[in-house]
Coordinates of C-alpha atoms and ligand atoms in Angstrom, one line a residue:
M1233 CA 82.8 5.4 -102.2
N1234 CA 85.1 4.7 -99.3
L1235 CA 85.8 1.0 -99.0
P1236 CA 87.6 -0.6 -96.1
V1237 CA 90.7 -2.6 -97.0
I1238 CA 90.2 -6.1 -95.7
D1239 CA 93.3 -7.7 -96.9
S1240 CA 96.7 -6.2 -97.7
G1241 CA 100.1 -7.6 -98.4
N1242 CA 103.4 -6.3 -99.5
P1243 CA 103.5 -6.5 -103.3
S1244 CA 107.0 -5.3 -103.6
S1245 CA 108.9 -7.7 -101.4
P1246 CA 111.8 -9.0 -103.3
A1247 CA 111.8 -12.6 -104.6
T1248 CA 114.3 -14.7 -102.8
S1249 CA 115.2 -16.7 -105.9
V1250 CA 114.5 -16.2 -109.6
D1251 CA 111.8 -18.6 -111.0
H1252 CA 112.5 -19.4 -114.6
R1253 CA 109.4 -21.3 -115.3
R1254 CA 107.1 -19.9 -117.9
H1255 CA 103.7 -18.5 -117.1
L1256 CA 101.3 -21.2 -118.3
L1257 CA 98.5 -18.7 -119.0
D1258 CA 100.7 -16.7 -121.5
L1259 CA 100.6 -19.7 -123.9
S1260 CA 98.0 -19.8 -126.6
D1261 CA 96.1 -22.9 -127.1
E1262 CA 98.3 -23.8 -130.1
D1263 CA 101.5 -23.1 -128.1
L1264 CA 100.4 -25.4 -125.2
K1265 CA 99.4 -28.1 -127.7
Q1266 CA 102.7 -27.9 -129.4
W1267 CA 104.5 -28.1 -126.0
L1268 CA 102.5 -31.2 -125.2
I1269 CA 103.3 -32.8 -128.6
D1270 CA 107.0 -32.0 -128.1
H1271 CA 106.8 -33.8 -124.8
G1272 CA 105.2 -36.9 -126.4
Q1273 CA 101.6 -36.1 -125.3
P1274 CA 98.4 -35.8 -127.3
G1275 CA 97.3 -32.2 -128.0
F1276 CA 93.9 -32.7 -126.3
R1277 CA 95.6 -32.5 -122.9
A1278 CA 95.7 -28.7 -123.4
K1279 CA 91.9 -28.7 -123.1
Q1280 CA 92.1 -30.8 -119.9
I1281 CA 94.7 -28.4 -118.4
I1282 CA 92.7 -25.3 -119.2
H1283 CA 89.6 -27.0 -117.9
W1284 CA 91.3 -27.7 -114.6
V1285 CA 92.5 -24.1 -114.2
F1286 CA 89.4 -22.2 -115.2
Q1287 CA 86.5 -24.6 -114.5
R1288 CA 87.8 -26.5 -111.6
R1289 CA 89.9 -23.6 -110.2
V1290 CA 92.9 -25.9 -109.7
S1291 CA 96.4 -24.3 -110.0
D1292 CA 98.5 -27.2 -108.7
F1293 CA 99.4 -29.6 -111.5
Q1294 CA 99.7 -32.5 -109.1
E1295 CA 95.9 -32.2 -108.4
M1296 CA 95.1 -32.6 -112.1
S1297 CA 94.1 -36.2 -111.6
D1298 CA 93.3 -37.1 -115.2
L1299 CA 96.8 -36.2 -116.4
P1300 CA 99.6 -38.9 -116.3
K1301 CA 101.7 -38.4 -113.2
A1302 CA 105.0 -38.0 -115.1
L1303 CA 103.3 -35.2 -117.2
R1304 CA 102.1 -33.4 -114.0
T1305 CA 105.7 -33.3 -112.8
Q1306 CA 107.0 -32.1 -116.1
L1307 CA 104.4 -29.4 -116.2
A1308 CA 105.2 -28.3 -112.7
E1309 CA 108.9 -28.1 -113.6
S1310 CA 108.2 -26.0 -116.7
F1311 CA 105.3 -23.7 -115.8
R1312 CA 103.7 -21.6 -113.1
V1313 CA 100.0 -21.2 -113.2
L1314 CA 99.6 -18.2 -111.0
V1315 CA 102.2 -15.4 -110.8
T1316 CA 100.3 -12.5 -109.4
T1317 CA 99.4 -11.7 -105.8
Q1318 CA 96.5 -9.7 -104.2
S1319 CA 98.1 -6.6 -102.8
A1320 CA 94.8 -5.3 -101.4
V1321 CA 91.1 -6.1 -101.5
V1322 CA 88.4 -3.5 -100.8
Q1323 CA 84.7 -4.3 -100.5
S1324 CA 81.8 -2.0 -100.7
T1325 CA 78.5 -2.7 -98.9
D1326 CA 76.7 -2.9 -102.3
G1327 CA 78.6 -6.1 -103.3
T1328 CA 81.5 -4.6 -105.2
D1329 CA 85.0 -6.0 -104.6
K1330 CA 88.0 -4.2 -105.9
V1331 CA 91.3 -6.0 -106.0
L1332 CA 94.7 -4.5 -106.4
V1333 CA 96.8 -7.1 -108.2
G1334 CA 100.6 -7.4 -107.6
L1335 CA 102.6 -8.3 -110.7
P1336 CA 105.8 -10.3 -110.7
D1337 CA 107.9 -7.2 -111.5
G1338 CA 106.3 -5.2 -108.7
G1339 CA 103.8 -3.3 -110.9
E1340 CA 100.2 -3.1 -109.8
V1341 CA 96.8 -3.1 -111.6
E1342 CA 93.2 -3.0 -110.4
C1343 CA 90.3 -5.2 -111.2
V1344 CA 86.7 -5.2 -110.0
L1345 CA 83.9 -7.6 -109.3
L1346 CA 80.4 -6.2 -109.2
R1347 CA 77.2 -7.8 -108.2
D1348 CA 73.9 -6.5 -109.7
G1349 CA 70.9 -8.7 -109.3
S1350 CA 71.9 -12.1 -110.8
R1351 CA 74.6 -10.4 -112.9
R1352 CA 78.2 -10.8 -111.9
S1353 CA 80.5 -8.6 -114.0
I1354 CA 84.2 -8.2 -113.8
C1355 CA 86.2 -5.2 -114.9
V1356 CA 89.7 -6.0 -116.0
S1357 CA 92.9 -4.0 -116.7
S1358 CA 94.9 -4.3 -119.9
Q1359 CA 98.0 -2.2 -119.1
V1360 CA 100.1 -1.0 -116.1
G1361 CA 99.1 2.7 -116.3
C1362 CA 97.9 4.2 -119.5
A1363 CA 99.4 6.3 -122.3
M1364 CA 96.2 8.0 -123.5
G1365 CA 96.5 10.9 -121.1
C1366 CA 92.7 11.6 -120.6
V1367 CA 93.0 14.6 -118.3
F1368 CA 90.4 13.5 -115.8
C1369 CA 91.5 9.9 -115.3
A1370 CA 93.7 8.6 -112.5
S1371 CA 95.1 5.6 -114.5
G1372 CA 97.2 7.7 -116.9
L1373 CA 98.6 10.3 -114.5
D1374 CA 102.0 8.6 -114.6
G1375 CA 101.8 7.3 -118.1
V1376 CA 102.1 3.7 -119.1
D1377 CA 104.7 1.3 -117.7
R1378 CA 104.0 -1.7 -119.9
N1379 CA 101.4 -3.9 -121.5
L1380 CA 100.0 -6.7 -119.4
T1381 CA 100.6 -10.2 -120.7
T1382 CA 97.8 -12.5 -121.7
G1383 CA 98.3 -14.5 -118.5
E1384 CA 98.2 -11.4 -116.3
I1385 CA 94.9 -10.4 -117.9
L1386 CA 93.5 -13.9 -117.4
E1387 CA 94.7 -14.0 -113.7
Q1388 CA 92.6 -11.0 -112.9
M1389 CA 89.6 -12.9 -114.2
L1390 CA 90.6 -16.0 -112.2
L1391 CA 91.0 -14.2 -109.0
L1392 CA 87.8 -12.4 -109.2
Q1393 CA 86.0 -15.6 -110.2
A1394 CA 87.4 -17.2 -107.1
R1395 CA 85.7 -14.5 -105.0
L1396 CA 82.3 -15.7 -106.1
E1397 CA 80.1 -17.9 -103.8
D1398 CA 79.1 -21.4 -105.1
T1399 CA 75.7 -19.9 -105.9
E1400 CA 77.1 -17.1 -108.1
R1401 CA 78.2 -17.4 -111.7
L1402 CA 80.4 -15.0 -113.6
S1403 CA 78.2 -13.5 -116.4
H1404 CA 80.0 -10.4 -117.9
I1405 CA 83.5 -9.2 -118.6
V1406 CA 84.4 -5.6 -119.4
M1407 CA 87.9 -4.5 -120.5
M1408 CA 87.5 -1.1 -118.7
G1409 CA 90.1 -1.2 -116.0
M1410 CA 93.5 0.4 -116.3
G1411 CA 95.0 0.9 -119.7
E1412 CA 93.9 1.1 -123.3
P1413 CA 92.9 -2.4 -124.4
L1414 CA 93.3 -1.6 -128.1
A1415 CA 96.9 -0.6 -127.5
N1416 CA 97.5 -4.1 -126.3
L1417 CA 95.1 -5.8 -128.6
D1418 CA 96.9 -9.1 -129.3
R1419 CA 97.2 -10.0 -125.6
V1420 CA 93.7 -8.8 -124.8
L1421 CA 92.3 -11.0 -127.6
G1422 CA 94.4 -13.9 -126.4
A1423 CA 92.9 -13.6 -123.0
L1424 CA 89.4 -13.2 -124.3
N1425 CA 89.8 -16.3 -126.5
V1426 CA 90.2 -18.3 -123.2
A1427 CA 87.5 -16.3 -121.5
R1428 CA 84.9 -17.3 -124.1
S1429 CA 86.0 -20.9 -124.6
S1430 CA 83.9 -23.6 -123.0
D1431 CA 86.9 -25.0 -121.1
G1432 CA 87.9 -21.5 -120.1
L1433 CA 85.4 -19.2 -118.5
G1434 CA 82.7 -19.9 -121.0
I1435 CA 81.5 -16.3 -121.3
S1436 CA 79.7 -15.5 -124.6
P1437 CA 81.4 -12.6 -126.6
R1438 CA 78.0 -10.9 -126.4
R1439 CA 78.7 -10.5 -122.7
I1440 CA 82.2 -9.2 -123.2
T1441 CA 82.8 -5.5 -123.7
I1442 CA 86.0 -3.8 -124.9
S1443 CA 86.2 -0.1 -124.0
T1444 CA 88.5 2.1 -126.0
V1445 CA 89.5 5.7 -126.2
G1446 CA 88.9 5.2 -130.0
L1447 CA 91.9 4.1 -132.0
P1448 CA 90.6 3.6 -135.6
P1449 CA 93.2 1.1 -137.0
A1450 CA 92.8 -1.1 -133.9
I1451 CA 89.0 -0.9 -134.1
D1452 CA 89.3 -2.2 -137.7
R1453 CA 91.6 -5.0 -136.5
L1454 CA 89.1 -5.9 -133.9
A1455 CA 86.2 -5.9 -136.4
N1456 CA 88.3 -8.1 -138.8
N1457 CA 89.0 -10.5 -135.9
G1458 CA 85.4 -11.6 -136.4
T1459 CA 84.3 -12.3 -132.8
P1460 CA 81.3 -10.1 -132.0
Y1461 CA 82.5 -8.5 -128.8
N1462 CA 80.7 -5.3 -127.6
L1463 CA 82.6 -2.2 -128.4
A1464 CA 82.4 0.8 -126.1
V1465 CA 83.9 4.1 -127.3
S1466 CA 84.9 6.7 -124.7
L1467 CA 83.8 9.9 -126.4
H1468 CA 83.5 12.5 -123.5
A1469 CA 83.1 15.5 -125.8
P1470 CA 80.8 16.4 -128.7
N1471 CA 83.4 18.4 -130.8
D1472 CA 87.1 18.1 -131.6
Q1473 CA 88.0 21.4 -129.8
L1474 CA 86.9 20.0 -126.5
R1475 CA 87.9 16.3 -127.1
N1476 CA 91.4 17.4 -128.0
E1477 CA 91.6 18.9 -124.5
L1478 CA 90.0 16.1 -122.6
V1479 CA 91.3 13.1 -124.6
P1480 CA 94.7 14.4 -126.0
V1481 CA 95.1 11.4 -128.3
N1482 CA 92.1 12.8 -130.3
Q1483 CA 94.4 15.6 -131.6
K1484 CA 95.9 13.1 -134.1
I1485 CA 92.6 11.3 -134.8
G1486 CA 89.5 13.5 -134.7
I1487 CA 85.9 12.6 -133.8
D1488 CA 84.8 11.9 -137.4
Q1489 CA 87.5 9.2 -137.8
V1490 CA 86.5 7.6 -134.4
L1491 CA 82.8 7.6 -135.4
D1492 CA 83.6 6.2 -138.9
A1493 CA 85.6 3.3 -137.4
A1494 CA 82.8 2.7 -134.9
D1495 CA 80.3 2.5 -137.7
R1496 CA 82.5 0.0 -139.5
Y1497 CA 82.6 -2.0 -136.4
F1498 CA 78.9 -2.0 -136.1
D1499 CA 78.5 -3.0 -139.8
K1500 CA 80.8 -6.0 -139.4
S1501 CA 79.8 -7.2 -135.9
G1502 CA 76.1 -6.3 -135.9
R1503 CA 76.6 -5.3 -132.3
R1504 CA 75.0 -2.1 -131.0
L1505 CA 77.7 0.4 -130.1
T1506 CA 78.1 2.0 -126.8
F1507 CA 79.5 5.4 -126.3
E1508 CA 80.7 6.6 -122.9
Y1509 CA 80.5 10.2 -121.8
V1510 CA 82.0 11.1 -118.4
L1511 CA 80.1 14.1 -117.3
L1512 CA 82.5 16.8 -115.9
G1513 CA 80.8 19.7 -114.2
G1514 CA 81.2 23.0 -116.1
V1515 CA 83.3 21.3 -118.8
N1516 CA 81.2 19.1 -121.1
D1517 CA 77.8 19.2 -119.4
S1518 CA 76.1 22.3 -120.9
T1519 CA 72.8 22.0 -122.7
D1520 CA 74.4 23.2 -125.9
Q1521 CA 77.0 20.4 -125.7
G1522 CA 74.2 18.0 -125.0
R1523 CA 72.5 19.1 -128.3
Q1524 CA 75.7 18.7 -130.2
L1525 CA 76.1 15.2 -128.8
A1526 CA 72.6 14.3 -129.7
K1527 CA 73.2 15.5 -133.2
L1528 CA 76.3 13.2 -133.5
L1529 CA 74.5 10.1 -132.2
R1530 CA 70.8 10.3 -133.0
H1531 CA 71.1 8.5 -136.4
R1532 CA 73.2 5.7 -135.1
T1533 CA 72.3 2.5 -133.4
V1534 CA 74.0 3.3 -130.1
L1535 CA 73.6 3.3 -126.4
L1536 CA 75.1 6.4 -124.7
N1537 CA 76.4 5.8 -121.3
V1538 CA 76.6 9.0 -119.3
I1539 CA 78.8 8.6 -116.2
P1540 CA 78.9 11.5 -113.6
Y1541 CA 82.6 12.1 -112.9
N1542 CA 84.1 10.3 -110.0
P1543 CA 86.5 12.9 -108.6
V1544 CA 90.2 12.1 -108.5
E1545 CA 92.3 13.8 -105.8
G1546 CA 94.5 16.5 -107.2
L1547 CA 92.6 16.9 -110.4
P1548 CA 90.4 20.0 -111.0
Y1549 CA 87.3 18.3 -112.3
V1550 CA 84.0 18.0 -110.4
T1551 CA 80.8 16.0 -110.6
P1552 CA 78.0 18.1 -112.0
S1553 CA 75.1 19.1 -109.8
K1554 CA 72.0 16.9 -109.8
A1555 CA 70.1 19.7 -111.6
S1556 CA 72.6 20.0 -114.4
I1557 CA 72.8 16.2 -114.8
A1558 CA 69.0 16.2 -115.1
E1559 CA 69.0 19.0 -117.7
F1560 CA 71.7 17.2 -119.7
R1561 CA 69.6 14.1 -119.6
Q1562 CA 66.5 15.9 -120.9
V1563 CA 68.4 17.3 -123.8
L1564 CA 69.7 13.9 -124.9
E1565 CA 66.4 12.1 -124.4
G1566 CA 64.6 14.9 -126.2
G1567 CA 67.2 14.7 -129.0
G1568 CA 66.3 11.1 -129.7
V1569 CA 69.4 9.4 -128.2
N1570 CA 69.1 6.0 -126.4
V1571 CA 70.8 7.1 -123.2
K1572 CA 71.6 5.6 -119.8
F1573 CA 72.7 7.6 -116.9
R1574 CA 74.8 5.7 -114.4
Q1575 CA 74.9 6.2 -110.7
R1576 CA 78.3 6.8 -109.2
K1577 CA 78.3 3.9 -106.9
G1578 CA 79.9 0.5 -106.5
D1579 CA 77.7 -1.2 -109.1
D1580 CA 78.8 1.3 -111.8
I1581 CA 81.8 -0.4 -113.2
D1582 CA 82.4 2.3 -115.8
A1583 CA 83.8 4.7 -113.3
A1584 CA 87.3 5.7 -112.3
C1585 CA 90.1 3.3 -112.6
G1586 CA 93.6 3.7 -111.2
Q1587 CA 92.7 5.4 -108.0
L1588 CA 93.2 2.5 -105.6
R1589 CA 96.7 1.9 -107.0
R1590 CA 97.4 5.6 -106.8
N1591 CA 96.2 6.1 -103.3
R1592 CA 98.0 3.0 -102.1
G1593 CA 101.2 4.4 -103.4
A1594 CA 100.5 7.7 -101.6
T1595 CA 99.7 6.4 -98.2
T1596 CA 101.1 3.9 -95.7
D1597 CA 97.7 3.7 -94.0
P1598 CA 95.7 1.2 -95.9
T1599 CA 92.4 2.2 -94.1
S1600 CA 92.6 5.6 -95.8
V1601 CA 92.3 4.1 -99.3
H1602 CA 89.6 5.8 -101.3
A1603 CA 88.5 3.3 -103.8
V1604 CA 86.1 4.3 -106.5
S1605 CA 83.0 3.0 -108.1
P1606 CA 84.4 0.7 -110.8
P1607 CA 82.9 0.3 -114.2
R1608 CA 79.7 -1.5 -115.3
Ligands
LIG1850 N1 91.1 3.2 -122.1 C1 89.8 2.7 -122.2 C2 89.3 1.8 -121.1 C3 89.7 2.2 -119.6 S1 88.9 3.6 -118.9 C4 88.8 3.8 -122.5 O1 89.2 4.9 -122.5 O2 87.6 3.5 -122.7 C5 87.2 3.1 -118.8 C6 86.2 4.2 -118.7 O3 86.3 4.9 -117.4 C7 86.5 5.3 -119.7 O4 85.3 5.7 -120.3 C8 87.1 6.4 -118.9 O5 87.0 7.6 -119.5 C9 86.3 6.3 -117.6 N2 86.9 7.0 -116.5 C10 88.2 7.2 -116.2 N3 88.3 8.0 -115.1 C11 87.1 8.2 -114.6 C12 86.6 9.0 -113.5 N4 87.4 9.6 -112.7 N5 85.2 9.1 -113.4 C13 84.4 8.5 -114.3 N6 84.8 7.7 -115.3 C14 86.1 7.7 -115.5

């Protein structure tokens, strides 16, 4: 999908003076309450502030009219609400908006809003780059720079929410942008706490999905956290030999361990598991591989999301032909697996992440950006 850039800025222009104020959205509820109490205020004002930012979309403390004036000034002296910029925005004709977000240190991440019927989903990044090294993915080509902070994760949600018309309501959140959310679990969970709170974005955990390459200890931590988020595991291969090649982190884990951890998550959360399988022509799309995959999954309560590969410039992988996609589908359906095949288009937010950032870096002509169907 080629999307025209409709807005672009210079994300790396140097700041003229250093701003030492803290990022408000990095504070947990308890931290903000404590700050308020330390400043002679009742803790319930934390709720008011979060309500202003997320529900009323107000980022200027002076506009928070139910706070005492002196407190508004103290807050403005101590905190910044928004620290990121929109480096570029691309829109597809099918209602998908992809935003390249500029971070205070010059880093960039992508996030996506997609419209599908009445559904409004956002796909959010958790890290700058990615350390998992999946060989077909653009996000990890240069490794990982750093984890995003809780506030930086929340700002992606805020700026995508701000793109909605008055008649639209944000309905789903997927942690499927750049990075491995389970490698930055504390900050991701901190952001999702706000996303699901009624003064925050008010999105039910049942409408929030965390996508992972499959890190068993972190999957267990997520299960023990107790909030029933949906878990999506990126499988991409039906056996260790191939998964070790495609998803190198698998070499130290193995499919059995990943599936066991996913099963434990299912037992604890009661949420149906999703497995993702990016279909790479001639690599993991044979009928034999389809049969192996069906064998792995048919006895589990899962949805298998098959996503035809979204080609990344410079990488040797291709989208399978329509005929081989159809054949693969038949094998899985015949094998008793609950399977969905996603179209590679703007409303498919499971698709390639990291390409807008990459291509922006490679070109000075913003109109040549090739943005990709983001995840669903
Ligand atoms: N690290 C997490 C979440 C980010 S990637 C994970 O691995 O799940 C989100 C999904 O997009 C993953 O399933 C990933 O494999 C897939 N993906 C990455 N590049 C893609 C591409 N070029 N085409 C299609 N899907 C891709």
